[in-house]
């Protein structure tokens, strides 16, 4: 099956990776064994995941960055995003009002898991979890130092739900 | 064993992987990587042999093989086999002769079964906590991770012998076994219950003993007034039975810590309390018996990347005795870019220490100031200045010993006749007064590190003349010289090296030691047939720097940008950029971060941690353990761990003789991270954590970043 012309239904953004490594606790830590993700309700796990078109992933990233720039990030964050309110609050406090995130380029797209809708949800609905590494630039005008551009590379984990065109 | 057998093993080692590469279906699904090295050394000693760095003369050859086989059956099911073998006739390489299996490890990880598990046999690293066990063993370890929605669960069971090699396991081997259950929520609280047993048969120096240590450990992260806080603690109960004098012992060990940081990640702080009873003595742990510790620290990061940190420590030793010793330390450390305009970076560490016991048999205090600076002077020259001064006052004698030392160094990038590299001259000046020894020392030295295509050349010469001003104490002159050449041709590497050491005491016979060595290394990599292993997520720019993100193969400009964003501008040393940066927040010794590579791609990265004091073995060992524990906390149990020999006053000489090895390795998606103490041509002893594509065998101790003095 091919997936050209996917229609993105909804995009939920999950965590940019957490804060940097402080010198952590003394006793042993949990080091997860890679395992298949449990399928969400109304979906079954796809054994051979379909490849998501790069254009769809890129559009998703741009959509989220636009939401960040317009102060609408909260609506893109998953319910499972740890401390989502605090993140949004912190951005509102620390980011300049005119700050924008620009996508410079996508480095890699890794599919972490894919699920197909059951009979009730619709077998043409595909839900994918993807890890996307993107090069970004945060741009704003500083009153003292003029135009500022802070480049960086970040990993984002998205859930992309799409309808497969047969 | 004859040299012929060594050559035969070399041929087998070289031929084995090649045969596999040529399409043997047996290993078709396996990715194979490894290397074999055949090395021969000749030593010559003249004069007073007892004072030589080289204890044995003559011919010392060996061949070693380091091999890893990996099979990925599915994204959630993989098997890895690794071993290190040695065919030895060298007194320096190992105390054992003949064929020797030094390392062996099989790991099977399966995440798609009813209960995801990880099973390891051979060399396993048992780690629950410093209070229970933290030790490399020969045995088996199984980890089960039952799937429970919203909870992380891990059950670990292990058993093994505390032995360094796979040969002639003695009947009196120390045996460990343990179990641990960890449950927690990601970014939430977690709890661990652990138990460890140890059985020790009677030996010539110790009686038969059995121990059991059980512990409860917890961690609770929480927020308060915009601060991110974490409360962590562990309570452990020790029970020991001994057929000797100590009999039955029961005692407690407790640890509690609160650490935090502000939302902007500028301020961090922490308070730690530890108390270990006189009989709290787990054989596999790292706690110091009969000691109480109270430590506090706070740090602040300035806008320009400079970090200031203050610390207060109080150690109470021999806690339950009639003669308690109290040691108090107060110190400040400033690390990072001192002047952005001049690209001046460095570390300033100053502390006061006071130690006294109740009976008055010990009463001393000391003040120490250590300053390390580096700065580009011109486009070609980088200057270095290290100042050290210490005043140690012993009130019981009374006596005051003052040490003042300055090391002035420079590095110049040189390019000539196709060779590119760095030449680093230095001059050490030291004056010691008091403490029954007045001495003026002067030590010139020069180091060089060059590359020309596939050739690599490193050299070092240093001299130290000690003018003893104390009557009756003779002057002393030592001189060391080392030269190493390597040529890489595809998967083959040829090497030749020499070392010369000379000691001329004014009142005794001179000593001259000479070593020459040649080596051949074959490296091999065979990817698995039927598709490459899927790449993991690409490295990510984190909020804080992590060596895992400065991985070999990634963009050099980007890697430098990551570090500079946090640590300010770095200083260039030939093919490396170096920053003074407190990578491990709990460690007060000078730390420098280096990104290696002079093209467009990162060749590797390194953390260099200085020892405050290598002259006293117990201090060096304590500093090493502290850094190692910080890395274990950050990266978990290492994939492999090698430890040989005890800490001694001259570690470099011990490594030269093959008597001391400390190496821990963690496999990463991009290569290997190695931590340990490498041998350096310039004789400097320091700890290094490196991330590189690969390393040689742990016993080949010459793996330091030579280009950075």
Short mmCIF file of C-alpha atoms in Angstrom, two decimals, chain B residues 208-449:
data_model
loop_
_atom_site.label_atom_id
_atom_site.label_comp_id
_atom_site.label_asym_id
_atom_site.label_seq_id
_atom_site.Cartn_x
_atom_site.Cartn_y
_atom_site.Cartn_z
CA UNK B 208 35.69 -17.02 56.39
CA UNK B 209 32.95 -14.42 56.19
CA UNK B 210 29.35 -14.05 55.08
CA UNK B 211 27.63 -10.73 54.54
CA UNK B 212 24.15 -9.52 53.70
CA UNK B 213 23.28 -5.92 52.85
CA UNK B 214 19.73 -4.77 52.21
CA UNK B 215 18.63 -1.28 51.30
CA UNK B 216 15.69 0.97 50.50
CA UNK B 217 16.43 3.88 48.17
CA UNK B 218 14.08 6.58 46.91
CA UNK B 219 14.04 9.70 44.79
CA UNK B 220 11.27 12.32 44.75
CA UNK B 221 11.39 15.25 42.33
CA UNK B 222 9.11 18.17 43.12
CA UNK B 223 8.65 21.87 42.44
CA UNK B 224 8.49 24.68 44.98
CA UNK B 225 8.40 28.45 44.37
CA UNK B 226 9.74 28.08 40.82
CA UNK B 227 12.54 25.76 41.96
CA UNK B 228 13.05 22.21 40.67
CA UNK B 229 13.99 20.11 43.69
CA UNK B 230 14.91 16.48 44.18
CA UNK B 231 15.01 14.63 47.46
CA UNK B 232 16.96 11.39 47.41
CA UNK B 233 17.88 8.95 50.11
CA UNK B 234 18.95 5.45 50.94
CA UNK B 235 18.91 3.46 54.13
CA UNK B 236 20.91 0.22 54.26
CA UNK B 237 21.26 -2.51 56.87
CA UNK B 238 24.44 -4.59 57.02
CA UNK B 239 24.77 -7.99 58.65
CA UNK B 240 28.10 -9.80 58.67
CA UNK B 241 29.31 -13.03 60.21
CA UNK B 242 32.98 -13.80 60.46
CA UNK B 243 34.73 -16.88 61.87
CA UNK B 244 37.61 -14.63 62.95
CA UNK B 245 37.85 -11.97 65.62
CA UNK B 246 35.09 -9.68 64.42
CA UNK B 247 32.30 -12.27 64.83
CA UNK B 248 28.78 -11.07 64.13
CA UNK B 249 28.30 -7.44 63.08
CA UNK B 250 25.17 -5.42 62.40
CA UNK B 251 25.14 -1.78 61.39
CA UNK B 252 23.40 0.91 59.37
CA UNK B 253 24.39 3.17 56.50
CA UNK B 254 22.25 6.16 55.58
CA UNK B 255 22.33 8.78 52.89
CA UNK B 256 20.06 11.76 52.28
CA UNK B 257 20.39 14.50 49.70
CA UNK B 258 18.38 17.51 48.58
CA UNK B 259 19.41 19.23 45.38
CA UNK B 260 17.73 21.86 43.29
CA UNK B 261 17.95 24.48 40.61
CA UNK B 262 16.00 27.51 39.57
CA UNK B 263 13.75 27.60 36.52
CA UNK B 264 16.30 29.56 34.48
CA UNK B 265 18.94 26.92 35.21
CA UNK B 266 21.37 29.54 36.54
CA UNK B 267 21.39 28.67 40.19
CA UNK B 268 21.90 25.19 41.54
CA UNK B 269 22.47 23.98 45.06
CA UNK B 270 22.50 20.87 47.18
CA UNK B 271 22.86 19.47 50.64
CA UNK B 272 24.01 15.92 51.41
CA UNK B 273 24.22 13.95 54.62
CA UNK B 274 25.79 10.50 54.94
CA UNK B 275 26.45 8.33 57.95
CA UNK B 276 28.02 4.88 57.92
CA UNK B 277 28.48 2.91 61.13
CA UNK B 278 31.75 1.35 62.24
CA UNK B 279 30.53 -2.11 61.25
CA UNK B 280 28.86 -1.02 58.03
CA UNK B 281 31.27 -2.67 55.62
CA UNK B 282 29.65 -4.12 52.46
CA UNK B 283 32.35 -5.91 50.43
CA UNK B 284 30.86 -4.84 47.10
CA UNK B 285 29.98 -1.27 48.05
CA UNK B 286 31.94 1.96 48.14
CA UNK B 287 30.92 3.39 51.51
CA UNK B 288 33.61 4.35 54.04
CA UNK B 289 32.90 2.79 57.42
CA UNK B 290 32.67 4.82 60.61
CA UNK B 291 32.26 8.12 58.82
CA UNK B 292 29.69 10.90 58.74
CA UNK B 293 29.65 13.49 55.98
CA UNK B 294 27.80 16.76 55.64
CA UNK B 295 28.26 18.58 52.36
CA UNK B 296 26.66 21.64 50.87
CA UNK B 297 27.26 23.45 47.62
CA UNK B 298 25.78 26.23 45.57
CA UNK B 299 26.60 27.32 42.03
CA UNK B 300 25.76 30.24 39.78
CA UNK B 301 26.12 30.50 36.02
CA UNK B 302 26.83 33.99 34.68
CA UNK B 303 25.61 35.32 31.31
CA UNK B 304 29.04 34.83 29.72
CA UNK B 305 29.18 31.15 30.67
CA UNK B 306 31.39 31.59 33.72
CA UNK B 307 30.40 29.34 36.60
CA UNK B 308 30.99 30.07 40.25
CA UNK B 309 30.61 27.37 42.84
CA UNK B 310 31.08 27.35 46.58
CA UNK B 311 31.31 24.29 48.80
CA UNK B 312 31.38 23.42 52.47
CA UNK B 313 32.24 19.91 53.62
CA UNK B 314 32.57 18.29 57.00
CA UNK B 315 33.85 14.72 57.37
CA UNK B 316 33.79 12.98 60.73
CA UNK B 317 36.04 9.90 60.75
CA UNK B 318 36.43 7.18 63.37
CA UNK B 319 32.98 8.30 64.35
CA UNK B 320 32.32 5.75 67.06
CA UNK B 321 35.83 5.68 68.49
CA UNK B 322 37.24 7.64 71.44
CA UNK B 323 39.32 9.72 69.08
CA UNK B 324 37.08 11.32 66.45
CA UNK B 325 38.78 13.13 63.57
CA UNK B 326 36.95 16.05 62.01
CA UNK B 327 37.92 17.46 58.63
CA UNK B 328 36.35 20.68 57.40
CA UNK B 329 36.72 22.10 53.91
CA UNK B 330 35.53 25.42 52.50
CA UNK B 331 36.22 26.26 48.89
CA UNK B 332 35.24 28.23 45.82
CA UNK B 333 35.73 27.37 42.16
CA UNK B 334 35.40 29.62 39.15
CA UNK B 335 35.37 27.94 35.76
CA UNK B 336 34.89 29.04 32.19
CA UNK B 337 35.67 32.08 30.01
CA UNK B 338 37.52 34.64 32.17
CA UNK B 339 37.69 37.18 29.35
CA UNK B 340 35.69 36.76 26.18
CA UNK B 341 37.58 39.59 24.47
CA UNK B 342 40.89 37.71 24.84
CA UNK B 343 39.35 34.21 24.67
CA UNK B 344 40.93 33.58 28.07
CA UNK B 345 39.50 30.50 29.75
CA UNK B 346 40.47 28.74 32.91
CA UNK B 347 39.72 27.40 36.34
CA UNK B 348 40.39 28.96 39.70
CA UNK B 349 40.04 26.70 42.70
CA UNK B 350 40.76 27.87 46.23
CA UNK B 351 40.00 26.01 49.43
CA UNK B 352 40.87 25.81 53.11
CA UNK B 353 41.05 22.50 54.93
CA UNK B 354 41.26 21.87 58.63
CA UNK B 355 41.70 18.41 60.17
CA UNK B 356 42.07 17.57 63.84
CA UNK B 357 41.37 14.67 66.17
CA UNK B 358 40.23 14.79 69.77
CA UNK B 359 43.47 13.50 71.30
CA UNK B 360 45.58 16.11 69.58
CA UNK B 361 47.68 13.56 67.67
CA UNK B 362 46.54 15.21 64.47
CA UNK B 363 45.98 18.93 64.09
CA UNK B 364 46.65 20.49 60.73
CA UNK B 365 45.22 22.97 58.33
CA UNK B 366 46.02 23.84 54.76
CA UNK B 367 45.21 26.51 52.23
CA UNK B 368 45.36 25.68 48.53
CA UNK B 369 45.09 27.88 45.47
CA UNK B 370 45.12 26.44 41.99
CA UNK B 371 44.80 28.50 38.82
CA UNK B 372 44.84 27.14 35.28
CA UNK B 373 44.60 29.51 32.33
CA UNK B 374 44.73 29.10 28.56
CA UNK B 375 44.58 31.80 25.92
CA UNK B 376 45.41 32.18 22.21
CA UNK B 377 48.35 34.60 22.08
CA UNK B 378 48.67 34.85 18.31
CA UNK B 379 47.10 32.98 15.41
CA UNK B 380 49.71 30.26 15.88
CA UNK B 381 50.48 30.28 19.60
CA UNK B 382 48.31 29.29 22.53
CA UNK B 383 49.64 30.07 25.99
CA UNK B 384 49.07 28.12 29.21
CA UNK B 385 49.76 29.06 32.79
CA UNK B 386 49.20 26.84 35.80
CA UNK B 387 49.85 28.21 39.25
CA UNK B 388 49.67 26.17 42.40
CA UNK B 389 50.36 27.15 45.94
CA UNK B 390 49.68 25.24 49.11
CA UNK B 391 50.42 26.02 52.71
CA UNK B 392 50.23 23.05 55.07
CA UNK B 393 50.60 23.75 58.76
CA UNK B 394 51.05 20.90 61.20
CA UNK B 395 50.26 22.24 64.66
CA UNK B 396 51.48 19.11 66.43
CA UNK B 397 55.17 19.51 65.46
CA UNK B 398 54.76 22.49 64.72
CA UNK B 399 55.84 22.88 61.11
CA UNK B 400 54.75 24.81 58.05
CA UNK B 401 55.31 23.42 54.59
CA UNK B 402 54.79 25.72 51.65
CA UNK B 403 54.74 24.60 48.02
CA UNK B 404 54.72 27.10 45.21
CA UNK B 405 54.65 25.94 41.61
CA UNK B 406 54.29 27.61 38.24
CA UNK B 407 54.04 25.80 34.92
CA UNK B 408 54.37 28.01 31.92
CA UNK B 409 53.52 26.36 28.64
CA UNK B 410 52.67 27.17 25.08
CA UNK B 411 51.46 25.30 22.03
CA UNK B 412 52.27 26.26 18.49
CA UNK B 413 50.60 24.88 15.42
CA UNK B 414 53.19 23.82 12.89
CA UNK B 415 52.84 22.85 9.25
CA UNK B 416 55.86 21.77 7.23
CA UNK B 417 56.68 19.23 4.53
CA UNK B 418 53.19 17.77 4.65
CA UNK B 419 53.19 17.39 8.44
CA UNK B 420 50.63 19.19 10.58
CA UNK B 421 50.66 19.30 14.31
CA UNK B 422 51.44 20.99 17.54
CA UNK B 423 54.65 21.63 19.42
CA UNK B 424 54.24 22.35 23.13
CA UNK B 425 57.24 23.56 25.15
CA UNK B 426 56.83 24.04 28.89
CA UNK B 427 58.78 25.08 31.95
CA UNK B 428 58.03 23.97 35.50
CA UNK B 429 59.36 25.96 38.47
CA UNK B 430 58.72 24.73 41.99
CA UNK B 431 59.89 25.77 45.45
CA UNK B 432 59.14 23.67 48.50
CA UNK B 433 59.99 24.87 51.99
CA UNK B 434 59.41 23.22 55.36
CA UNK B 435 58.35 19.66 56.04
CA UNK B 436 61.99 18.53 56.48
CA UNK B 437 62.74 19.27 52.84
CA UNK B 438 63.66 22.53 51.17
CA UNK B 439 63.95 22.13 47.44
CA UNK B 440 64.07 24.25 44.31
CA UNK B 441 62.99 22.33 41.22
CA UNK B 442 63.25 23.31 37.60
CA UNK B 443 61.82 21.24 34.77
CA UNK B 444 61.91 22.10 31.11
CA UNK B 445 59.98 19.92 28.68
CA UNK B 446 58.70 19.75 25.16
CA UNK B 447 55.95 17.69 23.53
CA UNK B 448 55.00 17.30 19.90
CA UNK B 449 52.09 15.71 18.11
#
